[in-house]
Coordinates of C-alpha atoms in Angstrom, one line a residue:
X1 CA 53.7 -59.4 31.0
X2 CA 57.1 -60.6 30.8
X3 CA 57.4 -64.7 31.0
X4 CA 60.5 -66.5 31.3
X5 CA 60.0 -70.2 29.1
X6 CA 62.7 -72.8 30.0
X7 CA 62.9 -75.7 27.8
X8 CA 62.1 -73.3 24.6
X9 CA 64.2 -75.6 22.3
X10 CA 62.3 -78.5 23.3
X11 CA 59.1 -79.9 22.1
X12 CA 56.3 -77.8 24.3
X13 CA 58.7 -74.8 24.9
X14 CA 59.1 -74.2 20.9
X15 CA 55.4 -73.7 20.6
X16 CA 54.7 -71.6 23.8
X17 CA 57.1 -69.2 23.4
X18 CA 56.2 -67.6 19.4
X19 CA 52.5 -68.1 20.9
X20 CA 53.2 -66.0 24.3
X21 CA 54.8 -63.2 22.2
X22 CA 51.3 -63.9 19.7
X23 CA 49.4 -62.9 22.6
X24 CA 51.2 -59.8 23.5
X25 CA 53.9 -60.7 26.1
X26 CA 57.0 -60.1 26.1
X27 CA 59.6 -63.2 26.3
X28 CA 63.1 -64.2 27.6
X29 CA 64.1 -68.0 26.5
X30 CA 66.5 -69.2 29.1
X31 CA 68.9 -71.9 27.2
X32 CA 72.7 -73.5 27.9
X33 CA 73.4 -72.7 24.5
X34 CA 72.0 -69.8 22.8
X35 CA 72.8 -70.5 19.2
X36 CA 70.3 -73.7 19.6
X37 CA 67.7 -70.6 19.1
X38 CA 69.7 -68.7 16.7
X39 CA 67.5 -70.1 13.3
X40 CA 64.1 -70.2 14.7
X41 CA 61.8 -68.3 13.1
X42 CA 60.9 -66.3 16.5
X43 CA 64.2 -65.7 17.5
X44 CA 64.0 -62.0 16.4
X45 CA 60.8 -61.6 19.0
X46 CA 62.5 -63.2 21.9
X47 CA 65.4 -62.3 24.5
X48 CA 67.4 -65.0 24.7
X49 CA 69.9 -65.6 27.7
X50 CA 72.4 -68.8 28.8
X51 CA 72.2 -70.2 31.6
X52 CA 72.0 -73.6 33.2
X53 CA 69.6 -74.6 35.7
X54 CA 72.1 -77.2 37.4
X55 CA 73.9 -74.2 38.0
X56 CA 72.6 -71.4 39.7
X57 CA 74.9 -69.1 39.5
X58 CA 74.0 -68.6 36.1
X59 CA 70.1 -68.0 36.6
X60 CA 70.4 -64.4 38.7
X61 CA 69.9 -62.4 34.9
X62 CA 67.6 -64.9 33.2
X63 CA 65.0 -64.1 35.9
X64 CA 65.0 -60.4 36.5
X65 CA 62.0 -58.4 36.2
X66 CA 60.1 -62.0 35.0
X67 CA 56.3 -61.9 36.5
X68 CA 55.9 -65.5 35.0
X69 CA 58.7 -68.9 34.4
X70 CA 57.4 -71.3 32.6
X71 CA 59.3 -74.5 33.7
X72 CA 59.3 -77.1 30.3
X73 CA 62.5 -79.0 30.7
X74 CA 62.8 -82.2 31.8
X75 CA 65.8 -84.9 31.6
X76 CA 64.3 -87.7 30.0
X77 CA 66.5 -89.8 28.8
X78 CA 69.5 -89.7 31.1
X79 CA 69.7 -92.0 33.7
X80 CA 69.7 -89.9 36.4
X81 CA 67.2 -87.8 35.4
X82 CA 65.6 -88.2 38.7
X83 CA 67.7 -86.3 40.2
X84 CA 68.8 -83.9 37.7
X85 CA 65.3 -82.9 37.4
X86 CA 64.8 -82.3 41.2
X87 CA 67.7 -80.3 41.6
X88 CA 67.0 -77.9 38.6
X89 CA 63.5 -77.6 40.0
X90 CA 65.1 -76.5 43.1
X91 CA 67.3 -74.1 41.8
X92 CA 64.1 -72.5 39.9
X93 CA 62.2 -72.0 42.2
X94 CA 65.1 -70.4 44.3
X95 CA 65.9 -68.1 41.9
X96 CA 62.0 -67.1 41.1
X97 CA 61.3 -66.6 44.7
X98 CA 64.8 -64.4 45.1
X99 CA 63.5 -62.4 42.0
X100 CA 60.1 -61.8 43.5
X101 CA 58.6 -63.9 40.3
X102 CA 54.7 -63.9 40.6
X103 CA 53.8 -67.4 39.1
X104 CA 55.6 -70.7 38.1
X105 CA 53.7 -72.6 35.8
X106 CA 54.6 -76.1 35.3
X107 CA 53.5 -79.1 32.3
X108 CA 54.2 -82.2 34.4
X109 CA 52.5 -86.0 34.0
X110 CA 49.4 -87.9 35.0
X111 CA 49.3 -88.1 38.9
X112 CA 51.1 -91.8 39.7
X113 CA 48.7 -94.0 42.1
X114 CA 49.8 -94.0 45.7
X115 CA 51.8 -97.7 46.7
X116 CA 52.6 -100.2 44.7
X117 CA 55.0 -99.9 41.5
X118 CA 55.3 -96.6 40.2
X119 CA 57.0 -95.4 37.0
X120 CA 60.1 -93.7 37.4
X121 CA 59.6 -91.2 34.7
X122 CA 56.0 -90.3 36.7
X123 CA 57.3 -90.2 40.1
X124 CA 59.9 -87.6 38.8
X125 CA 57.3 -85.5 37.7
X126 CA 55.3 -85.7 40.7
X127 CA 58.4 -84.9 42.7
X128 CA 59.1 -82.0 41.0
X129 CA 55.6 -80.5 41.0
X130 CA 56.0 -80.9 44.8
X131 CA 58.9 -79.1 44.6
X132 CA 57.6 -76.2 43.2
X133 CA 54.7 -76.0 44.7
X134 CA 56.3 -75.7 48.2
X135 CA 57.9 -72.8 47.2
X136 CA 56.8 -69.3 48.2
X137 CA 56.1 -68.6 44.5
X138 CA 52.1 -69.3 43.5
X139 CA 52.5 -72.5 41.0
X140 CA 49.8 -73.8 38.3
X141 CA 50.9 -77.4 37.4
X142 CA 49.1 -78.7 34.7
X143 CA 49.0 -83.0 34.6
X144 CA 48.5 -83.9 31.0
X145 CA 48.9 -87.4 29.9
X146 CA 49.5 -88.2 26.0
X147 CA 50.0 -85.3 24.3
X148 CA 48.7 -85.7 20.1
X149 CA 50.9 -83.7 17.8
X150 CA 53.5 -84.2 15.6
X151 CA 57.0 -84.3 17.4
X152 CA 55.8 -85.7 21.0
X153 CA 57.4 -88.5 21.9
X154 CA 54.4 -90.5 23.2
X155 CA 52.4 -89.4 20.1
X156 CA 55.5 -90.1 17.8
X157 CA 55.3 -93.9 19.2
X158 CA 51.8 -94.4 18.8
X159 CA 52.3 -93.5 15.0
X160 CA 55.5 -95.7 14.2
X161 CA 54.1 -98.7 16.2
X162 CA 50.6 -98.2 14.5
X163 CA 51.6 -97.6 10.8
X164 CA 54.9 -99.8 10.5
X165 CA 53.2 -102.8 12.1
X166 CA 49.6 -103.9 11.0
X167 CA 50.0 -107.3 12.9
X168 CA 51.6 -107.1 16.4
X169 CA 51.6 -108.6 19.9
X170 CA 51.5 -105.9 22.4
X171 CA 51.9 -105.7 26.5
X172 CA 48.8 -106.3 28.4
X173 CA 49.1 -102.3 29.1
X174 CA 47.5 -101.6 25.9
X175 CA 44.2 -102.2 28.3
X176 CA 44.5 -99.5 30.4
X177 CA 42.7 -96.1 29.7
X178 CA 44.4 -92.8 28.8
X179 CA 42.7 -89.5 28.0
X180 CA 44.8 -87.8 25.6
X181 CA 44.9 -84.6 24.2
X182 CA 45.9 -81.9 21.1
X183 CA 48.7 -79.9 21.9
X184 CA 46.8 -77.0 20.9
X185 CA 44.8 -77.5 23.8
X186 CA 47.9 -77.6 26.1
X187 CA 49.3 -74.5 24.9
X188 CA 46.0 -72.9 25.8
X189 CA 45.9 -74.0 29.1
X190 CA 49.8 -72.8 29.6
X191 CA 49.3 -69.5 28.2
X192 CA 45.9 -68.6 30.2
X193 CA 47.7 -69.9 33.3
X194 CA 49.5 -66.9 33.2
X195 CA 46.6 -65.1 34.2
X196 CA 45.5 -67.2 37.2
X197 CA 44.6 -65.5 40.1
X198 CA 47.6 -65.3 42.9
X199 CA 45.7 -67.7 45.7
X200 CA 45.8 -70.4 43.1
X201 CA 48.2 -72.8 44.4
X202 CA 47.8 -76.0 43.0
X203 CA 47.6 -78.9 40.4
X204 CA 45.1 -79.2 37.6
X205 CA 44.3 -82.5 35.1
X206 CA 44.1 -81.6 31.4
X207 CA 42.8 -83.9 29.2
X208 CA 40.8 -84.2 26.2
X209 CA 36.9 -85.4 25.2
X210 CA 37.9 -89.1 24.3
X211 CA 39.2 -92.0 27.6
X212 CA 40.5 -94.2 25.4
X213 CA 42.9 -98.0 25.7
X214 CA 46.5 -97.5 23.9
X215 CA 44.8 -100.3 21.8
X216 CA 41.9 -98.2 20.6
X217 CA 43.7 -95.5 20.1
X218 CA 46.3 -97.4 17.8
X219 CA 43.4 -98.7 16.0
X220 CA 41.4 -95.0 15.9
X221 CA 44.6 -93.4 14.8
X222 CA 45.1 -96.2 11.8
X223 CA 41.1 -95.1 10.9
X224 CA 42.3 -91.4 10.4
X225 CA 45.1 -92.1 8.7
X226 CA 43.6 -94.3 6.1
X227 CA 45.4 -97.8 7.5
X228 CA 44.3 -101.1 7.4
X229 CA 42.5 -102.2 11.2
X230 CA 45.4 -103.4 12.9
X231 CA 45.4 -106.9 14.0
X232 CA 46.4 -106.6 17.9
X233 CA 47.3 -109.4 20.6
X234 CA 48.2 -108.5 24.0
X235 CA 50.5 -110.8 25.7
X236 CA 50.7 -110.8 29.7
X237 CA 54.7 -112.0 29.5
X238 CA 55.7 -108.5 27.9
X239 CA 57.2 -106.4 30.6
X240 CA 57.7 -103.1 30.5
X241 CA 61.4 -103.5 30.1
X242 CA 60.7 -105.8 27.3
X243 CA 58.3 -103.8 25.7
X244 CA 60.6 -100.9 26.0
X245 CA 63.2 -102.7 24.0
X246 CA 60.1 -103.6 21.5
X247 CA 59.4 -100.3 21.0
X248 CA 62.9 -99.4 20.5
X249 CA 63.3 -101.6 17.6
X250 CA 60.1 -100.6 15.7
X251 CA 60.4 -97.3 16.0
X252 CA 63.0 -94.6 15.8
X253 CA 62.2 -93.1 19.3
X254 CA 65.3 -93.8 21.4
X255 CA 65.3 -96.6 23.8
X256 CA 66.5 -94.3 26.7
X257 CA 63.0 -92.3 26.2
X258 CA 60.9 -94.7 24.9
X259 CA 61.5 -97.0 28.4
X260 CA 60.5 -94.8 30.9
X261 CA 57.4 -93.5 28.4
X262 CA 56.6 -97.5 28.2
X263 CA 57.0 -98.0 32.0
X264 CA 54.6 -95.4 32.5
X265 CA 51.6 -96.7 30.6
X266 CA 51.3 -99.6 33.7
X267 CA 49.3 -96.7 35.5
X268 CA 46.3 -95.6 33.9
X269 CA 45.9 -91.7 32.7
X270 CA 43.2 -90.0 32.9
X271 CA 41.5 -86.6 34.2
X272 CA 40.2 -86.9 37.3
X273 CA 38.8 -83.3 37.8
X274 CA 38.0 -80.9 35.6
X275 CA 38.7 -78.0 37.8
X276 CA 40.8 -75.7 35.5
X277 CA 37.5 -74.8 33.6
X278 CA 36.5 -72.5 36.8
X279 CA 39.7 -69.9 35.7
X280 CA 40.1 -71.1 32.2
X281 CA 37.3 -71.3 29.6
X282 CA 37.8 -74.0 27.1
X283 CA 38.0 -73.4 23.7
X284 CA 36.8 -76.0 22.1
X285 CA 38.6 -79.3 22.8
X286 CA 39.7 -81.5 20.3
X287 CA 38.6 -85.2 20.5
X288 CA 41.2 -87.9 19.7
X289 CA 40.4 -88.1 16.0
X290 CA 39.9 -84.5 15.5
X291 CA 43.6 -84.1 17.1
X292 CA 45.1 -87.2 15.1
X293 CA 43.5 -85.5 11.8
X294 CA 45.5 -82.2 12.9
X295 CA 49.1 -83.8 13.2
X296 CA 48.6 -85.5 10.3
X297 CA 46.6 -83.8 7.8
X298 CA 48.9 -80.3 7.2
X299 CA 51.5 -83.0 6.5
X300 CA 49.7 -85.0 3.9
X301 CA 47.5 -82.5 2.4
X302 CA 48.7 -79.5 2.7
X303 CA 51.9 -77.6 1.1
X304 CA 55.4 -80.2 2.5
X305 CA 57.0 -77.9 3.3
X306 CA 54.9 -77.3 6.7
X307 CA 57.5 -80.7 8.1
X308 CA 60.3 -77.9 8.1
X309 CA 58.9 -74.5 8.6
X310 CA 56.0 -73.2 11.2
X311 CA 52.6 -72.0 10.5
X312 CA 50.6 -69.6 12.7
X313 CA 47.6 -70.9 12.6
X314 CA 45.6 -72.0 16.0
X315 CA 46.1 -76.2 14.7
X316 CA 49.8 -75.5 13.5
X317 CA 50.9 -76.5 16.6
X318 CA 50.5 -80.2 15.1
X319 CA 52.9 -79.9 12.8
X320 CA 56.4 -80.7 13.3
X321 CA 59.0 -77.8 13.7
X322 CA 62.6 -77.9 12.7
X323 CA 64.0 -78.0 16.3
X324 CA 62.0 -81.0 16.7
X325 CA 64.2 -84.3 17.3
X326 CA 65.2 -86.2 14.1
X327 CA 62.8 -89.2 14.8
X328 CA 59.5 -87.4 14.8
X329 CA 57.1 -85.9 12.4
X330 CA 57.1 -89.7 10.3
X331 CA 58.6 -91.6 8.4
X332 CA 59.5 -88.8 4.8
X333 CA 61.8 -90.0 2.6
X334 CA 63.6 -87.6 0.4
X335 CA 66.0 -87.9 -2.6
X336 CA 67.9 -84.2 -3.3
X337 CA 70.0 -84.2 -6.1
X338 CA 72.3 -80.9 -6.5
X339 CA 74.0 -79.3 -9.8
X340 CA 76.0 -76.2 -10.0
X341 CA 75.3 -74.8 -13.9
X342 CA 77.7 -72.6 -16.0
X343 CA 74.0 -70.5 -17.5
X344 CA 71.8 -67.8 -15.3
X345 CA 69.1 -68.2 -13.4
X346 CA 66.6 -67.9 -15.7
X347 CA 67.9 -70.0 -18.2
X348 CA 67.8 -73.1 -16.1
X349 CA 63.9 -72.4 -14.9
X350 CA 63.3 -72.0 -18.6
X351 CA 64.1 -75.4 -19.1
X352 CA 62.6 -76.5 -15.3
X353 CA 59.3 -75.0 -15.9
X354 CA 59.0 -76.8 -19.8
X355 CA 59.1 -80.4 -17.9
X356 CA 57.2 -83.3 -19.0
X357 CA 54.0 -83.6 -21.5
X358 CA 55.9 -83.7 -24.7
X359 CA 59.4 -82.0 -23.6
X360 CA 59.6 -85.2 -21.6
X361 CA 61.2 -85.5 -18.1
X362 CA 65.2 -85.5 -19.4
X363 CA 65.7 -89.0 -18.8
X364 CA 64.3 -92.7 -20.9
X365 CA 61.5 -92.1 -21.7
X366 CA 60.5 -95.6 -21.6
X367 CA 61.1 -95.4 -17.7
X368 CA 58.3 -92.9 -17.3
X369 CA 55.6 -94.8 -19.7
X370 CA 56.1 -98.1 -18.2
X371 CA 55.3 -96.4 -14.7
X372 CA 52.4 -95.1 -16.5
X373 CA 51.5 -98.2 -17.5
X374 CA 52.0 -99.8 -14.2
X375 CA 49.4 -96.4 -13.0
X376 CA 46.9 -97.5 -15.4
X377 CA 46.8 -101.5 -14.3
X378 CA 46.2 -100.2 -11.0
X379 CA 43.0 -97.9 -12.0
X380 CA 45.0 -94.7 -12.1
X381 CA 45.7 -91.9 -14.5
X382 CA 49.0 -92.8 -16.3
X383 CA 50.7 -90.5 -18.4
X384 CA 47.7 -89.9 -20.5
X385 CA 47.2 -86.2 -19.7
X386 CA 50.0 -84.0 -21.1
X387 CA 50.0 -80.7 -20.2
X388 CA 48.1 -77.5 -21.3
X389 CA 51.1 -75.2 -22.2
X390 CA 54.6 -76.4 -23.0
X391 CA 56.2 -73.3 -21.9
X392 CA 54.9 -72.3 -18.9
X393 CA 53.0 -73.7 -15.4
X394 CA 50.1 -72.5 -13.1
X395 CA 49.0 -73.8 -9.9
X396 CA 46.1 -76.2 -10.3
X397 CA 47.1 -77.8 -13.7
X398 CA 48.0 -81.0 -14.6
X399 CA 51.4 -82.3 -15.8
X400 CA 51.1 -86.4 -17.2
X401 CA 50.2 -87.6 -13.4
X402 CA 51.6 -84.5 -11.5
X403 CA 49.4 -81.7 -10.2
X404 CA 51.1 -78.3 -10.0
X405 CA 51.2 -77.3 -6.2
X406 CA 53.2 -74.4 -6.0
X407 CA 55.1 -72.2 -8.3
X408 CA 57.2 -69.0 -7.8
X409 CA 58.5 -67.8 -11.1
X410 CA 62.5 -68.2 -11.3
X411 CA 62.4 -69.9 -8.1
X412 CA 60.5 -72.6 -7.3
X413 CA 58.0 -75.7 -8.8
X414 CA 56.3 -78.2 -6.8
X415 CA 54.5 -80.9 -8.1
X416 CA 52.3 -83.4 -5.8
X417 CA 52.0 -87.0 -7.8
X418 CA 48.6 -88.1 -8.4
X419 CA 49.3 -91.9 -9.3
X420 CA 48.1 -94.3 -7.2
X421 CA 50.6 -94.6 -4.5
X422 CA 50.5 -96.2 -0.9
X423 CA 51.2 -92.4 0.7
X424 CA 52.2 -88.9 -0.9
X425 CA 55.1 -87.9 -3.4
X426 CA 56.4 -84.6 -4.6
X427 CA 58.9 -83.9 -7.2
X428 CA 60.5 -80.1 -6.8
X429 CA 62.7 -78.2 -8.4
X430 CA 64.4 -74.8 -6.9
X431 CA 66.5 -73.0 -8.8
X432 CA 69.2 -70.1 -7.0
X433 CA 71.3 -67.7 -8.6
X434 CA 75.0 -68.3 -7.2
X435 CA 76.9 -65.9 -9.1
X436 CA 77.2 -63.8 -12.3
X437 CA 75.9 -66.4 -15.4
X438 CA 76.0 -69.3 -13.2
X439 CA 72.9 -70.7 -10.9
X440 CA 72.1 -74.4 -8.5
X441 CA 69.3 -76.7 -9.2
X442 CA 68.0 -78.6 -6.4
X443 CA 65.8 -81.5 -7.5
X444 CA 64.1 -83.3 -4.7
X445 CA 61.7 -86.3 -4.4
X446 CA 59.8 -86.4 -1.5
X447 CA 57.6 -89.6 -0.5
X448 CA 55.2 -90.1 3.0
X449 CA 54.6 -93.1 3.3
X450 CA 51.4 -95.1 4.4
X451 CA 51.6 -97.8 6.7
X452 CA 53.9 -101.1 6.0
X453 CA 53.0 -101.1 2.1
X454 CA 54.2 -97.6 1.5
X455 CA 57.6 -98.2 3.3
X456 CA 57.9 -101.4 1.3
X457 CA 57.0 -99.1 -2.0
X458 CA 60.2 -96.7 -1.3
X459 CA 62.5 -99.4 -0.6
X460 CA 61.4 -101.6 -3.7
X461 CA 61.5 -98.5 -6.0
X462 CA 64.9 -97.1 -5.1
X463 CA 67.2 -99.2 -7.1
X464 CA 65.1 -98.2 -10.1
X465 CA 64.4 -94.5 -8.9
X466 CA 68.0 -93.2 -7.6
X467 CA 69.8 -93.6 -11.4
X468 CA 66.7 -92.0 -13.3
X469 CA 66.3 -89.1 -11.1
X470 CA 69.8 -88.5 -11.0
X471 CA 70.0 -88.6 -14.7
X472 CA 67.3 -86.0 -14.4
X473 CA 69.1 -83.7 -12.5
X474 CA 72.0 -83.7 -15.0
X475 CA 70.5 -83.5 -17.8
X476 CA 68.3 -80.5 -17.0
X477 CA 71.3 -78.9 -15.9
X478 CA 73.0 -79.6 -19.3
X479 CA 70.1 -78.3 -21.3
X480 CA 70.3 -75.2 -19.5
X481 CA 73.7 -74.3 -20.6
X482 CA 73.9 -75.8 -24.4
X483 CA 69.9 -75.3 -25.3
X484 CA 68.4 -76.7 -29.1
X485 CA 66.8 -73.2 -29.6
X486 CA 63.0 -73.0 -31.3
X487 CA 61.0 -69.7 -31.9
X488 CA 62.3 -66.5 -30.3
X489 CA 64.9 -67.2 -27.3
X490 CA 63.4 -69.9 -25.5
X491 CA 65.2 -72.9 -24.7
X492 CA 63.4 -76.3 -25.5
X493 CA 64.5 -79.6 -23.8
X494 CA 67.1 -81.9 -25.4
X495 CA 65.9 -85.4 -26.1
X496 CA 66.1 -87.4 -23.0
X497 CA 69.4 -89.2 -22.5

């Protein structure tokens, strides 16, 4: 089947389309700028063709020969998105009934209540669902309210405000209920839509297992994520426009998306029907803490690099992908230090692979015992442990209080701290051949924090950390190319400087 996904680099359209092609259909990404697609991992597995749907003179090729559009974008953050969005809904659907297109499908929000005050970002999604829907082109709209995963907006505000504040006072909206639900479970209903017989005309709600307040879910999500109970006051005087602006200063989700997001929580969310099971079996939904534990845990458990690279497992579409906006996927701080080195490749992961236990880590020493020291006061391991082989590394063993995660010979070593820490830390080293007898170390520290205390850790640590990792850096690199040499032609490490 051929399916046409608008809004493919956006949050829900950069997980349907890889998982359309998964399931055996073939997919054209309609985009302004096509080079926005051009690094994805998928790109290779999709068509990809410009076009704009404020403009329709540019939509007549994107929808040839499509059976299914999947319509994902949205303006959210513009001021007249209002009536941006109803205008590219009704060029859509114009050019999918000219093209003889078989189904729309649509991901809009929770139906708003009839009178009284309605959100704007709500009522724009209701209007365009009408829109579609009174087309001569069947339409599946699916009403979802918070969606969990790593890299939604609604999600990625419920983790800032819930791990950056343990104490707060909160709009009296934190009362009203909300079914959320996993992403995962989104994408199944999207992609099984497609199959949806040609009477069905109409929207469905999707939602989850769990009808939960804001404020148990802000108190649920700090359980999973191994935060404090948060201490939390609502306050009748906080406005949506004011919370808005509240939100805006905790967290790193933009004002202009996070208001109409906070204006929208005055209405309550939640399914009411459950008549999409009748065409699409579900699979197994995911609760609230289930999905939470999904976003978060590939990120803390499981190998970093998941933040900038796509798995293809059923859950990976927690995790956060690398079109995702800047402000999602958490709080992870990292330090990269680069250095270009006069000696090959393999002379410099000679000397990266002999790091720590008695080579030491190429800076003062009496840096890395007094934080071993400061370990043991707090019940951890210290630097008691050494390693096993001074030469070379295997996944699994233990380096002072590092654990080796990953290692590619030549290339790469990753090693996940196991001091006691309030949230994760790596410390990795790649090394690249960039010419004949010369190669590039990357060095990069990488902290997630948890909660308050952890952000409080990174900030009180950098004026220490920055110098003595930089020092690292150079002195690796300078060991590389003027090695002390011991038995046979292996480089050992200089003394720390």
């Amino acid at each position: 089947m051929r399916c046409l996904v608008t809004g493919a680099t956006g949050y829900i359209g950069g997980r349907l389309a890889p998982r359309l092609v998964a399931a055996g259909h073939q997919v054209r990404c309609l985009t302004r700028d096509a080079n926005r697609l051009r690094d994805v991992p998928w790109a290779g597995d999709v068509e990809v063709v410009e076009g704009d749907l404020s403009d329709p003179g540019t939509l007549p090729a994107a929808f040839e020969d499509v059976e299914v559009a999947y319509f994902l974008m949205h303006s959210l953050g513009r001021k007249d998105f209002e009536r941006r969005d109803r205008e590219a809904a009704q060029n859509f659907a114009a050019a999918a009934e000219k093209a003889g297109v078989r189904r729309i499908i649509y991901l809009g929000g929770p139906q708003p209540p009839e009178g009284g005050t309605q959100s704007a970002h709500l009522r724009s999604r209701a209007e365009v669902a009408r829109v579609l829907l009174d087309s001569s082109v069947p339409t599946a709209v699916l009403r979802a309210a918070v969606i969990i995963g790593s890299g939604s907006a609604s999600f990625e505000m419920l983790r800032y405000l819930t791990e950056r504040l343990p104490v707060m006072v909160c709009p009296r909206w934190v009362s009203n209920r909300i079914q959320p639900i996993a992403v995962r479970d989104v994408l199944h209903y999207l992609i099984a839509s497609a199959e949806l017989p040609p009477e069905v005309n109409r929207g469905f709600d999707i939602g989850g297992t769990d009808v939960l307040t804001y404020l148990e879910m802000m108190q649920r999500y700090a359980r999973v994520a191994g935060l404090r109970r948060r201490l939390i006051a609502p306050l009748r005087p906080l406005t949506p426009r004011l919370s808005a602006h509240w939100v805006g200063a905790v967290t790193p989700v933009p004002n202009k998306i996070a208001k109409p997001l906070v204006e929208s929580l005055i209405h309550e969310a939640i399914a009411h029907e459950h008549d999409i099971a009748e065409y699409i079996p579900d699979e197994g939904l995911l609760g609230f803490d289930e999905s939470v534990r999904v976003a978060l845990g590939k990120i803390r458990d499981a190998n970093v690099e998941t933040r900038w690279s796509t798995a293809s497992g059923r859950d990976a579409a927690a995790e956060p992908l690398p079109s995702d906006p800047d402000w999602s996927g958490g709080t992870l701080h990292v330090d990269e230090r680069r250095a270009d080195v006069d000696a090959p490749a393999a002379a410099l992961w000679r000397v990266v692979e002999s790091v720590g236990g008695a080579n030491g880590w190429y800076s003062p020493q009496i840096a890395w015992r007094a934080r071993g020291w400061m370990d043991r006061l707090a019940g951890g391991i210290g630097m008691r442990r050494g390693r096993r082989d001074q030469q070379r590394l295997h996944v699994g063993e233990a380096v002072d209080f590092w654990r080796v995660e990953e290692v590619v010979p030549g290339e790469l070593l990753r090693l996940r701290a196991e001091m006691r820490l309030p949230g994760r830390a790596w410390l990795e080293f790649r090394v690249e051949e960039i010419g004949p007898g010369r190669s590039r170390l990357i060095q990069r520290n990488i902290f997630l924090p948890r909660g308050l205390a952890g952000q409080a850790y990174w900030t009180g640590i950098m004026p220490f950390h920055a110098p003595l990792v930089a020092m690292m850096a150079r002195n690796i690199a300078r060991e590389a190319i003027s090695p002390r040499r011991g038995t046979g032609d292996r480089a050992r490490p200089a003394t720390p400087r």
